[in-house]
CSV table of C-alpha atoms in Angstrom, one decimal:
chain,number,residue,atom,x,y,z
A,1,MET,CA,108.5,71.3,94.2
A,2,GLY,CA,106.0,68.4,94.0
A,3,PRO,CA,102.3,68.8,93.9
A,4,GLU,CA,101.7,67.5,97.4
A,5,SER,CA,104.4,69.7,99.0
A,6,SER,CA,103.5,70.6,102.6
A,7,ASP,CA,103.8,74.4,102.0
A,8,SER,CA,101.2,74.5,99.2
A,9,GLY,CA,98.2,73.9,101.3
A,10,PRO,CA,95.0,75.9,101.2
A,11,CYS,CA,95.3,79.6,101.9
A,12,CYS,CA,92.9,82.5,101.8
A,13,GLY,CA,90.1,80.2,100.9
A,14,TYR,CA,91.8,79.7,97.5
A,15,ARG,CA,89.6,77.4,95.4
A,16,ARG,CA,90.8,73.9,94.7
A,17,ARG,CA,90.9,74.1,90.9
A,18,VAL,CA,93.6,74.9,88.5
A,19,ASP,CA,93.6,78.5,87.2
A,20,LEU,CA,96.1,78.7,84.3
A,21,LEU,CA,97.8,81.9,83.6
A,22,THR,CA,96.6,83.7,80.5
A,23,PRO,CA,99.3,84.1,77.7
A,24,GLN,CA,99.7,87.8,78.6
A,25,ASP,CA,100.5,87.0,82.2
A,26,ALA,CA,102.6,84.0,81.4
A,27,THR,CA,104.6,86.2,79.1
A,28,ARG,CA,105.5,88.4,82.1
A,29,PHE,CA,106.4,85.4,84.1
A,30,TRP,CA,108.7,83.9,81.5
A,31,LEU,CA,110.3,87.3,80.8
A,32,SER,CA,111.1,87.6,84.5
A,33,ARG,CA,113.5,84.7,84.2
A,34,ARG,CA,115.6,86.8,81.9
A,35,ALA,CA,115.4,90.2,83.4
A,36,CYS,CA,113.6,91.7,86.5
A,37,ASN,CA,110.3,93.1,85.4
A,38,ASP,CA,108.6,93.1,88.8
A,39,LEU,CA,106.4,96.0,90.0
A,40,PHE,CA,107.8,98.0,93.0
A,41,LEU,CA,105.2,100.2,94.8
A,42,LEU,CA,106.8,102.5,97.4
A,43,TYR,CA,104.6,104.1,100.1
A,44,CYS,CA,106.1,106.6,102.6
A,45,PHE,CA,104.4,107.1,106.0
A,46,ASP,CA,105.1,109.1,109.1
A,47,ASP,CA,106.9,106.6,111.4
A,48,THR,CA,105.2,106.4,114.8
A,49,GLY,CA,107.8,104.0,116.3
A,50,TRP,CA,106.3,100.6,115.8
A,51,SER,CA,108.8,97.8,116.1
A,52,ALA,CA,110.0,95.7,113.2
A,53,GLU,CA,108.6,92.6,114.8
A,54,ALA,CA,105.1,94.2,115.1
A,55,LEU,CA,105.2,95.4,111.5
A,56,ARG,CA,106.4,92.1,110.2
A,57,ALA,CA,103.6,90.3,112.1
A,58,ALA,CA,101.0,92.7,110.7
A,59,VAL,CA,102.2,92.0,107.2
A,60,ILE,CA,102.0,88.3,107.7
A,61,ALA,CA,98.6,88.4,109.2
A,62,ARG,CA,97.1,90.8,106.7
A,63,SER,CA,98.6,89.1,103.6
A,64,ALA,CA,97.0,85.8,104.6
A,65,GLU,CA,93.6,87.5,104.1
A,66,ILE,CA,94.2,88.6,100.5
A,67,PRO,CA,93.8,85.9,97.9
A,68,GLU,CA,96.2,87.6,95.4
A,69,LEU,CA,99.0,87.3,98.1
A,70,CYS,CA,98.5,83.6,98.7
A,71,VAL,CA,99.5,82.1,95.4
A,72,ARG,CA,102.6,81.1,93.5
A,73,ILE,CA,103.1,79.9,90.0
A,74,ARG,CA,103.4,76.2,89.0
A,75,GLU,CA,105.1,75.6,85.7
A,76,HIS,CA,103.9,73.0,83.2
A,77,ARG,CA,105.7,71.4,80.3
A,78,PHE,CA,102.9,71.6,77.8
A,79,ALA,CA,100.2,73.7,79.4
A,80,TYR,CA,100.4,77.3,80.5
A,81,PRO,CA,101.6,77.8,84.1
A,82,ALA,CA,99.0,77.6,86.8
A,83,TRP,CA,98.3,79.6,90.0
A,84,GLU,CA,98.4,77.5,93.1
A,85,PRO,CA,98.0,78.1,96.8
A,86,ALA,CA,101.2,79.1,98.7
A,87,ALA,CA,101.8,79.5,102.4
A,88,PHE,CA,103.9,82.5,103.7
A,89,ASP,CA,107.6,82.2,103.2
A,90,GLU,CA,109.9,83.9,105.8
A,91,ALA,CA,111.8,85.6,103.0
A,92,GLN,CA,108.7,87.6,101.9
A,93,VAL,CA,109.2,90.3,104.5
A,94,VAL,CA,112.6,92.1,104.5
A,95,VAL,CA,113.4,94.6,107.3
A,96,HIS,CA,116.4,96.7,106.0
A,97,THR,CA,118.6,97.8,108.8
A,98,SER,CA,122.1,98.3,107.2
A,99,GLY,CA,123.6,101.7,106.9
A,100,GLU,CA,122.4,105.0,108.3
A,101,PRO,CA,118.6,105.5,108.4
A,102,LEU,CA,118.6,108.2,105.8
A,103,TRP,CA,116.5,108.8,102.7
A,104,THR,CA,119.6,108.6,100.6
A,105,THR,CA,120.3,105.1,102.1
A,106,VAL,CA,116.8,104.1,101.1
A,107,GLU,CA,117.4,105.3,97.5
A,108,ALA,CA,120.7,103.3,97.4
A,109,SER,CA,119.0,100.2,98.7
A,110,LEU,CA,116.2,100.5,96.1
A,111,GLY,CA,118.9,100.5,93.4
A,112,GLU,CA,119.9,97.1,94.7
A,113,ILE,CA,116.5,95.5,95.2
A,114,LEU,CA,115.1,96.6,91.8
A,115,ALA,CA,117.5,94.1,90.1
A,116,GLU,CA,116.1,91.0,91.9
A,117,SER,CA,112.9,89.3,90.8
A,118,VAL,CA,110.7,87.5,93.3
A,119,PRO,CA,111.0,83.7,92.8
A,120,ALA,CA,107.4,83.4,91.5
A,121,GLN,CA,107.5,79.6,91.7
A,122,ARG,CA,107.9,80.0,95.5
A,123,TYR,CA,106.0,83.2,96.1
A,124,THR,CA,104.9,86.2,94.0
A,125,TRP,CA,105.4,89.1,96.3
A,126,ARG,CA,107.7,90.6,98.9
A,127,VAL,CA,107.5,93.5,101.3
A,128,HIS,CA,110.6,95.7,102.1
A,129,LEU,CA,110.5,97.8,105.3
A,130,TYR,CA,112.7,100.8,106.2
A,131,ARG,CA,112.1,102.3,109.6
A,132,GLY,CA,113.0,105.6,111.2
A,133,ILE,CA,114.2,107.2,108.0
A,134,ARG,CA,115.5,110.7,108.3
A,135,GLY,CA,115.3,113.2,105.5
A,136,ALA,CA,112.5,111.6,103.6
A,137,PRO,CA,110.4,114.0,101.5
A,138,GLY,CA,107.0,115.1,102.6
A,139,GLY,CA,107.6,115.6,106.3
A,140,SER,CA,110.1,116.7,108.9
A,141,GLY,CA,109.9,113.7,111.2
A,142,PRO,CA,111.2,110.1,110.8
A,143,ALA,CA,109.5,108.1,108.0
A,144,LEU,CA,108.4,104.5,107.5
A,145,VAL,CA,109.0,103.3,104.0
A,146,VAL,CA,107.1,100.3,102.7
A,147,VAL,CA,107.9,98.8,99.3
A,148,LEU,CA,105.6,96.2,97.9
A,149,GLN,CA,107.2,94.1,95.3
A,150,LEU,CA,104.9,92.0,93.0
A,151,SER,CA,105.5,89.6,90.2
A,152,HIS,CA,104.3,91.3,87.0
A,153,ALA,CA,102.4,88.0,86.2
A,154,LEU,CA,100.2,88.9,89.1
A,155,ALA,CA,99.3,92.4,88.2
A,156,ASP,CA,99.6,95.5,86.0
A,157,GLY,CA,100.0,99.0,87.5
A,158,ARG,CA,96.3,99.5,88.4
A,159,ARG,CA,95.7,96.1,89.8
A,160,ALA,CA,98.9,96.3,91.8
A,161,ALA,CA,97.7,99.6,93.4
A,162,GLN,CA,94.5,97.9,94.4
A,163,ILE,CA,96.4,95.0,96.0
A,164,ALA,CA,98.7,97.4,97.8
A,165,ARG,CA,95.7,99.4,99.1
A,166,GLU,CA,94.1,96.2,100.6
A,167,LEU,CA,97.4,95.3,102.2
A,168,LEU,CA,98.2,98.7,103.7
A,169,ARG,CA,94.7,99.3,105.0
A,170,GLY,CA,94.8,95.9,106.8
A,171,LEU,CA,98.3,96.8,108.2
A,172,ASP,CA,96.8,99.9,109.9
A,173,ALA,CA,93.9,97.9,111.4
A,174,ALA,CA,96.4,95.2,112.6
A,175,THR,CA,98.7,97.7,114.2
A,176,ARG,CA,95.8,99.4,116.0
A,177,GLY,CA,94.4,96.1,117.2
A,178,ASP,CA,91.2,96.6,115.1
A,179,GLY,CA,89.5,93.3,114.5
A,180,ASP,CA,88.3,94.3,111.1
A,181,SER,CA,91.3,94.4,108.8
A,182,SER,CA,89.3,93.9,105.6
A,183,GLY,CA,90.2,97.3,104.3
A,184,GLY,CA,86.5,98.3,104.0
A,185,SER,CA,84.8,98.8,100.7
A,186,GLY,CA,87.0,101.6,99.6
A,187,ASP,CA,86.1,105.0,98.3
A,188,ALA,CA,83.7,105.2,95.4
A,189,GLY,CA,85.7,108.1,93.9
A,190,SER,CA,89.0,106.3,94.1
A,191,PRO,CA,90.6,106.3,90.7
A,192,VAL,CA,91.8,102.7,91.2
A,193,GLY,CA,88.5,101.4,92.4
A,194,PRO,CA,87.3,100.2,95.8
A,195,ALA,CA,88.9,96.7,95.8
A,196,VAL,CA,90.9,94.3,93.7
A,197,ILE,CA,89.0,93.2,90.6
A,198,ARG,CA,89.3,89.4,90.9
A,199,HIS,CA,89.1,87.3,87.8
A,200,HIS,CA,90.4,83.8,87.1
A,201,GLY,CA,92.6,82.3,84.5
A,202,ARG,CA,91.7,79.4,82.2
A,203,ARG,CA,90.1,76.8,84.5
A,204,ILE,CA,90.6,73.1,84.5
A,205,ARG,CA,87.8,70.8,85.8
A,206,PRO,CA,87.4,71.2,89.6
A,207,GLY,CA,87.1,68.4,92.1
A,208,LEU,CA,90.5,66.7,91.3
A,209,GLY,CA,93.6,66.5,93.5
A,210,ARG,CA,96.3,69.0,92.4
A,211,GLY,CA,98.5,66.3,91.0
A,212,ALA,CA,95.5,65.0,88.9
A,213,GLU,CA,94.6,68.6,87.9
A,214,ALA,CA,98.2,69.2,86.6
A,215,LEU,CA,98.0,66.0,84.6
A,216,ALA,CA,94.6,67.0,83.2
A,217,ALA,CA,96.0,70.4,82.2
A,218,GLU,CA,99.0,68.8,80.4
A,219,ALA,CA,96.7,66.2,78.6
A,220,ILE,CA,94.4,69.0,77.5
A,221,ALA,CA,97.3,71.1,76.3
A,222,LEU,CA,98.8,68.1,74.3
A,223,LEU,CA,95.4,67.3,72.7
A,224,SER,CA,94.8,71.0,71.8
A,225,PHE,CA,98.3,71.7,70.4
A,226,LEU,CA,97.6,71.2,66.7
A,227,PRO,CA,94.1,72.9,66.9
A,228,GLY,CA,95.8,75.7,68.8
A,229,MET,CA,98.4,76.2,66.0
A,230,ALA,CA,95.7,76.2,63.4
A,231,ARG,CA,93.8,78.9,65.4
A,232,THR,CA,97.0,80.9,65.7
A,233,VAL,CA,97.5,80.9,61.9
A,234,ARG,CA,93.8,81.7,61.3
A,235,ARG,CA,93.8,84.5,63.8
A,236,GLY,CA,97.1,85.8,62.5
A,237,LEU,CA,95.5,86.2,59.1
A,238,LEU,CA,92.6,88.0,60.6
A,239,ALA,CA,95.0,90.2,62.6
A,240,ALA,CA,96.8,91.1,59.4
A,241,ARG,CA,93.5,92.0,57.8
A,242,ALA,CA,92.6,94.1,60.9
A,243,ASP,CA,95.9,96.0,60.5
A,244,SER,CA,95.1,96.7,56.9
A,245,GLU,CA,91.7,98.0,57.9
A,246,LEU,CA,93.2,100.2,60.6
A,247,ASN,CA,95.6,101.7,58.0
A,248,SER,CA,92.8,102.2,55.6
A,249,LEU,CA,90.8,104.0,58.2
A,250,ALA,CA,93.8,106.2,59.1
A,251,GLU,CA,94.4,107.1,55.4
A,252,ALA,CA,90.7,108.1,55.2
A,253,GLY,CA,91.2,110.3,58.3
A,254,GLU,CA,88.7,108.3,60.4
A,255,ILE,CA,91.3,107.3,63.1
A,256,PRO,CA,94.7,108.6,63.9
A,257,SER,CA,97.7,107.2,62.0
A,258,ALA,CA,100.1,104.7,63.6
A,259,ALA,CA,102.4,105.9,66.3
A,260,PRO,CA,105.7,107.4,65.2
A,261,ASP,CA,109.0,105.6,65.7
A,262,PHE,CA,112.4,107.0,66.5
A,263,ALA,CA,116.1,106.4,66.0
A,264,PRO,CA,117.8,105.1,69.2
A,265,THR,CA,120.0,107.5,71.2
A,266,GLY,CA,122.9,106.6,73.6
A,267,LEU,CA,120.1,105.8,76.2
A,268,ASN,CA,119.0,102.9,74.1
A,269,HIS,CA,121.9,100.6,73.4
A,270,PRO,CA,123.1,97.4,75.1
A,271,PRO,CA,124.3,95.9,77.3
A,272,ALA,CA,121.6,95.4,79.9
A,273,PRO,CA,122.1,97.3,83.2
A,274,THR,CA,124.1,95.7,85.9
A,275,ARG,CA,123.5,98.5,88.3
A,276,ARG,CA,120.5,100.7,89.0
A,277,ALA,CA,119.9,104.1,90.7
A,278,VAL,CA,116.7,105.9,91.6
A,279,ARG,CA,115.7,109.4,92.5
A,280,VAL,CA,112.3,110.5,93.8
A,281,ILE,CA,111.0,114.0,93.0
A,282,ALA,CA,108.3,114.6,95.6
A,283,GLY,CA,106.6,117.9,96.6
A,284,GLU,CA,106.6,119.6,93.2
A,285,SER,CA,103.3,120.7,91.8
A,286,LEU,CA,102.3,118.9,88.7
A,287,HIS,CA,98.6,120.0,88.8
A,288,ILE,CA,98.1,122.7,86.1
A,289,PRO,CA,94.6,123.8,85.1
A,290,GLY,CA,93.8,122.7,81.6
A,291,PHE,CA,96.5,119.9,81.5
A,292,THR,CA,96.6,116.4,82.9
A,293,VAL,CA,99.5,115.5,85.2
A,294,THR,CA,100.7,113.0,82.6
A,295,VAL,CA,101.0,115.8,80.0
A,296,VAL,CA,102.8,118.1,82.4
A,297,ALA,CA,105.2,115.3,83.3
A,298,LEU,CA,105.9,114.4,79.7
A,299,THR,CA,106.5,118.1,78.9
A,300,ALA,CA,109.0,118.3,81.7
A,301,ILE,CA,110.7,115.1,80.7
A,302,SER,CA,111.0,116.5,77.1
A,303,VAL,CA,112.8,119.5,78.5
A,304,ALA,CA,115.1,117.5,80.8
A,305,MET,CA,116.0,114.8,78.3
A,306,SER,CA,116.7,117.2,75.4
A,307,ARG,CA,119.0,119.3,77.6
A,308,TYR,CA,120.7,116.1,79.0
A,309,LEU,CA,121.3,114.6,75.6
A,310,ALA,CA,122.5,117.9,74.2
A,311,ALA,CA,125.0,118.2,77.1
A,312,CYS,CA,126.2,114.7,76.1
A,313,GLY,CA,126.7,115.9,72.5
A,314,GLU,CA,123.8,114.0,71.1
A,315,SER,CA,120.9,115.0,68.9
A,316,ALA,CA,117.7,115.6,71.0
A,317,ASP,CA,115.3,116.0,68.1
A,318,PRO,CA,113.0,114.1,67.8
A,319,LEU,CA,112.4,112.4,71.2
A,320,GLY,CA,109.7,110.0,72.1
A,321,ALA,CA,108.3,108.3,75.2
A,322,GLN,CA,106.6,104.9,75.6
A,323,VAL,CA,103.4,105.4,77.7
A,324,SER,CA,101.2,102.6,79.1
A,325,MET,CA,97.5,102.8,78.4
A,326,ALA,CA,94.7,100.6,79.9
A,327,SER,CA,93.0,98.4,77.3
A,328,PRO,CA,89.3,98.0,77.1
A,329,VAL,CA,87.8,95.0,78.9
A,330,THR,CA,86.5,92.5,76.4
A,331,THR,CA,84.0,89.8,77.0
A,332,ASP,CA,84.9,87.5,74.1
A,333,ARG,CA,88.0,86.0,75.8
A,334,LYS,CA,88.2,82.8,77.8
A,335,ALA,CA,89.8,84.6,80.7
A,336,ALA,CA,90.7,88.2,81.5
A,337,PRO,CA,94.4,88.8,81.9
A,338,HIS,CA,95.8,90.4,85.0
A,339,ASN,CA,97.9,92.6,82.7
A,340,ASN,CA,95.5,94.6,80.5
A,341,TYR,CA,97.3,97.5,78.9
A,342,ARG,CA,99.1,98.6,75.8
A,343,ASP,CA,102.4,100.5,75.4
A,344,VAL,CA,102.2,103.3,72.9
A,345,GLY,CA,104.8,105.7,71.5
A,346,VAL,CA,104.3,109.5,72.0
A,347,ASP,CA,106.2,112.2,70.2
A,348,LEU,CA,107.6,114.7,72.8
A,349,CYS,CA,107.5,117.5,70.3
A,350,VAL,CA,110.9,118.9,71.4
A,351,ALA,CA,111.1,121.0,68.1
A,352,GLU,CA,108.4,123.2,69.5
A,353,PRO,CA,110.1,125.9,71.6
A,354,ASP,CA,106.9,127.3,73.2
A,355,LEU,CA,106.3,125.0,76.2
A,356,ARG,CA,102.6,125.8,76.3
A,357,LEU,CA,102.2,124.8,72.7
A,358,ARG,CA,104.4,121.8,73.2
A,359,ALA,CA,102.2,120.6,76.1
A,360,ARG,CA,99.1,121.0,73.9
A,361,ARG,CA,100.7,119.0,71.2
A,362,ILE,CA,101.7,116.3,73.6
A,363,ALA,CA,98.1,116.2,74.9
A,364,ALA,CA,96.8,115.9,71.4
A,365,ALA,CA,99.3,113.1,70.6
A,366,LEU,CA,98.2,111.2,73.7
A,367,ALA,CA,94.5,111.5,72.8
A,368,GLU,CA,95.3,110.2,69.3
A,369,ARG,CA,97.2,107.2,70.7
A,370,ARG,CA,94.3,106.5,73.0
A,371,ILE,CA,91.8,106.5,70.2
A,372,ARG,CA,93.8,104.1,68.1
A,373,ALA,CA,94.9,101.9,70.9
A,374,THR,CA,91.3,101.3,72.1
A,375,HIS,CA,89.8,100.7,68.6
A,376,PRO,CA,88.1,97.4,68.4
A,377,LEU,CA,90.3,96.2,65.5
A,378,GLN,CA,93.3,96.3,67.9
A,379,SER,CA,91.9,93.3,69.8
A,380,ALA,CA,92.6,91.0,66.8
A,381,ARG,CA,96.3,90.9,67.9
A,382,ASP,CA,95.3,89.9,71.4
A,383,ARG,CA,93.2,87.0,70.0
A,384,VAL,CA,96.3,85.7,68.2
A,385,THR,CA,98.3,85.6,71.5
A,386,ASP,CA,95.3,83.9,73.2
A,387,ALA,CA,95.6,81.0,70.7
A,388,ILE,CA,99.3,80.3,70.9
A,389,PRO,CA,100.2,77.0,72.5
A,390,ALA,CA,102.2,77.5,75.7
A,391,PRO,CA,105.4,75.6,74.4
A,392,VAL,CA,105.6,77.8,71.4
A,393,LEU,CA,105.2,81.1,73.3
A,394,ARG,CA,107.6,80.0,76.0
A,395,ARG,CA,110.2,79.0,73.3
A,396,ASP,CA,109.8,82.4,71.5
A,397,ILE,CA,110.3,84.3,74.8
A,398,ALA,CA,113.3,82.3,75.8
A,399,GLY,CA,115.0,82.8,72.4
A,400,TYR,CA,114.1,86.4,71.8
A,401,PRO,CA,117.3,88.6,71.7
A,402,LEU,CA,116.6,91.1,74.4
A,403,ASP,CA,119.8,93.0,73.7
A,404,LEU,CA,118.9,93.5,70.0
A,405,VAL,CA,118.3,97.2,69.3
A,406,PRO,CA,116.1,97.8,66.2
A,407,ASP,CA,116.7,100.6,63.8
A,408,ARG,CA,113.6,102.3,65.0
A,409,ILE,CA,112.1,102.3,68.6
A,410,SER,CA,108.7,103.4,70.0
A,411,GLY,CA,110.3,105.7,72.6
A,412,HIS,CA,113.6,106.7,74.2
A,413,THR,CA,112.2,106.5,77.7
A,414,VAL,CA,109.2,105.1,79.5
A,415,LEU,CA,106.5,106.9,81.6
A,416,SER,CA,104.3,104.7,83.7
A,417,SER,CA,101.5,106.9,85.1
A,418,VAL,CA,99.0,105.5,87.8
A,419,HIS,CA,96.9,107.2,90.4
A,420,ARG,CA,96.8,104.9,93.4
A,421,GLY,CA,93.7,106.2,95.1
A,422,GLU,CA,92.9,108.6,98.0
A,423,ALA,CA,95.5,109.6,100.5
A,424,ASP,CA,93.6,108.0,103.3
A,425,LEU,CA,96.2,105.3,104.2
A,426,SER,CA,98.0,105.1,107.6
A,427,ILE,CA,100.0,102.6,109.6
A,428,ALA,CA,99.8,102.8,113.4
A,429,GLY,CA,98.6,106.3,113.2
A,430,GLY,CA,101.3,107.5,110.8
A,431,GLN,CA,99.8,109.1,107.8
A,432,VAL,CA,100.9,108.4,104.3
A,433,ARG,CA,103.0,111.1,102.6
A,434,PHE,CA,103.4,110.0,99.1
A,435,THR,CA,103.8,106.9,96.8
A,436,ALA,CA,106.3,106.2,94.0
A,437,GLY,CA,107.2,103.5,91.5
A,438,PHE,CA,110.0,102.6,89.2
A,439,PRO,CA,109.4,101.1,85.7
A,440,ALA,CA,111.9,98.4,84.8
A,441,LEU,CA,115.1,99.0,82.8
A,442,GLY,CA,116.4,96.9,80.0
A,443,ALA,CA,119.1,96.6,77.3
A,444,VAL,CA,117.2,99.1,75.1
A,445,MET,CA,115.9,101.3,77.9
A,446,HIS,CA,118.3,102.7,80.4
A,447,LEU,CA,116.1,105.6,81.7
A,448,THR,CA,112.5,105.3,82.8
A,449,HIS,CA,110.1,107.4,84.8
A,450,GLY,CA,107.2,106.7,87.2
A,451,LEU,CA,104.4,109.1,87.8
A,452,HIS,CA,102.2,108.1,90.8
A,453,GLY,CA,99.5,109.9,92.6
A,454,LEU,CA,97.9,109.5,96.0
A,455,GLY,CA,95.1,111.9,96.7
A,456,THR,CA,96.3,115.2,95.3
A,457,THR,CA,100.0,114.4,95.8
A,458,VAL,CA,101.9,113.4,92.7
A,459,THR,CA,105.4,112.0,92.7
A,460,LEU,CA,107.8,111.8,89.7
A,461,SER,CA,110.4,109.1,89.9
A,462,VAL,CA,113.6,108.4,87.9
A,463,HIS,CA,115.0,104.9,87.4
A,464,ALA,CA,118.3,104.9,85.6
A,465,ASP,CA,121.4,102.8,84.7
A,466,PRO,CA,124.2,104.7,86.4
A,467,GLN,CA,126.7,103.5,83.8
A,468,VAL,CA,124.8,105.3,81.1
A,469,VAL,CA,123.0,108.2,82.9
A,470,GLU,CA,124.5,110.6,85.5
A,471,VAL,CA,121.4,110.2,87.6
A,472,ASP,CA,121.9,113.2,89.9
A,473,ASP,CA,122.6,115.5,86.9
A,474,TYR,CA,119.5,114.2,85.2
A,475,ALA,CA,117.3,114.5,88.3
A,476,ARG,CA,118.4,118.1,88.8
A,477,LEU,CA,117.5,118.9,85.2
A,478,LEU,CA,114.1,117.2,85.6
A,479,ARG,CA,113.3,119.0,88.9
A,480,GLY,CA,114.2,122.3,87.2
A,481,ALA,CA,112.1,121.3,84.2
A,482,VAL,CA,109.1,120.6,86.3
A,483,ARG,CA,109.3,124.1,87.8
A,484,GLU,CA,109.9,125.7,84.5
A,485,VAL,CA,107.0,124.0,82.8
A,486,GLY,CA,104.7,124.7,85.7
A,487,ALA,CA,105.6,128.4,85.6
A,488,ARG,CA,105.2,128.6,81.8
A,489,LEU,CA,101.8,126.7,81.7
A,490,THR,CA,100.4,128.9,84.5
A,491,ALA,CA,101.6,132.2,83.1
A,492,ASP,CA,99.1,134.6,81.7
């Protein structure tokens, strides 16, 4: 669509300057063209009977006040893609009405929508609404299920939770007729912070028309291509030196050694999923004194996965999980990425039969991964990515064989763990029950887990390829494992 298209006018007070995506965020955008990597944030509320039209109008009105929900991505040939203003598109709010209004219908629908990325060059988010749902966890009455779908280029898990909180607080104000739909300043103790932390990408000189800004971005990218390649090589050498220093520190016992790797199982082979299935485990207690909910969940996953693989005739030792950890915020970069985390491999210690000892070993492994992942020398790799010219990175992502399974992998499954703030959300008087999320699948990852908290309620979710995983069997094993681990960890 051309730079002067009528639907790209000012929105949300968006500044008239080009904010280029950082390489980290552009990577998520380019990957989304090959496989859906969007973020899906599910919130379940008590349904107070508001009409679909009223809810839709509230979403439209509130989203127009949130800058992050008023942008789309403009691709360039030589420069990194840019954020540009975008008006609301009618396709951005979907009211699902097909089938019986049952929780199982919602789960089936989620299996379908998880496969479809938002068209980020038109819009970067979508809201799915399910009204009057019977049998939803967390309450006896009908439920309103809201699913916020975000382009991964726009946010990581923590930032997505902040955006969702701003949207949902505003929806409640809109449905109540409250003139202030700003969402307030938030709670100081909220684990995800009071509001969205807003930072801009690499900026091009302001004061130009958008067409001229795009030309300026392309010209700058062309002129800086060779210097950028030189910086990439130089920083690559520095990163190799940093890796060597990290290994030396590990050998000296000053920092933990590198994360373990694992041989793939039947859960880690192509082809990429063509179907998806989800199950949500809500209402089970994952709060155990002396252990984080992440450790409790990983311990339960270790039990369920080992039993599931054993039933399939596969070796279940060793097993590992890929866990996302927030990266330190650095000040020596041109722009802060919206995606600021690292994935680390964690041994699930399935050879340890005592679940209390296993949980302690998993906790120790997580602590070691955090120490190494946040070491200042790790930032050397990020600086290499920061220097890569856009055409080179785009080409590498387009050509990377996503269905290639290496001999060793960082984990057999994924756990994404995010606390999404206080349980103080409501829509039209209907209180929130729980939240959930579903990390993406891929050719090498056919089973993932989401662990999401709201207040003191924690929900464990399963996202699986039904052609590889018997999802109901696995969910039953996982639910039983959560109870078994809870009983063992609280036993005297």
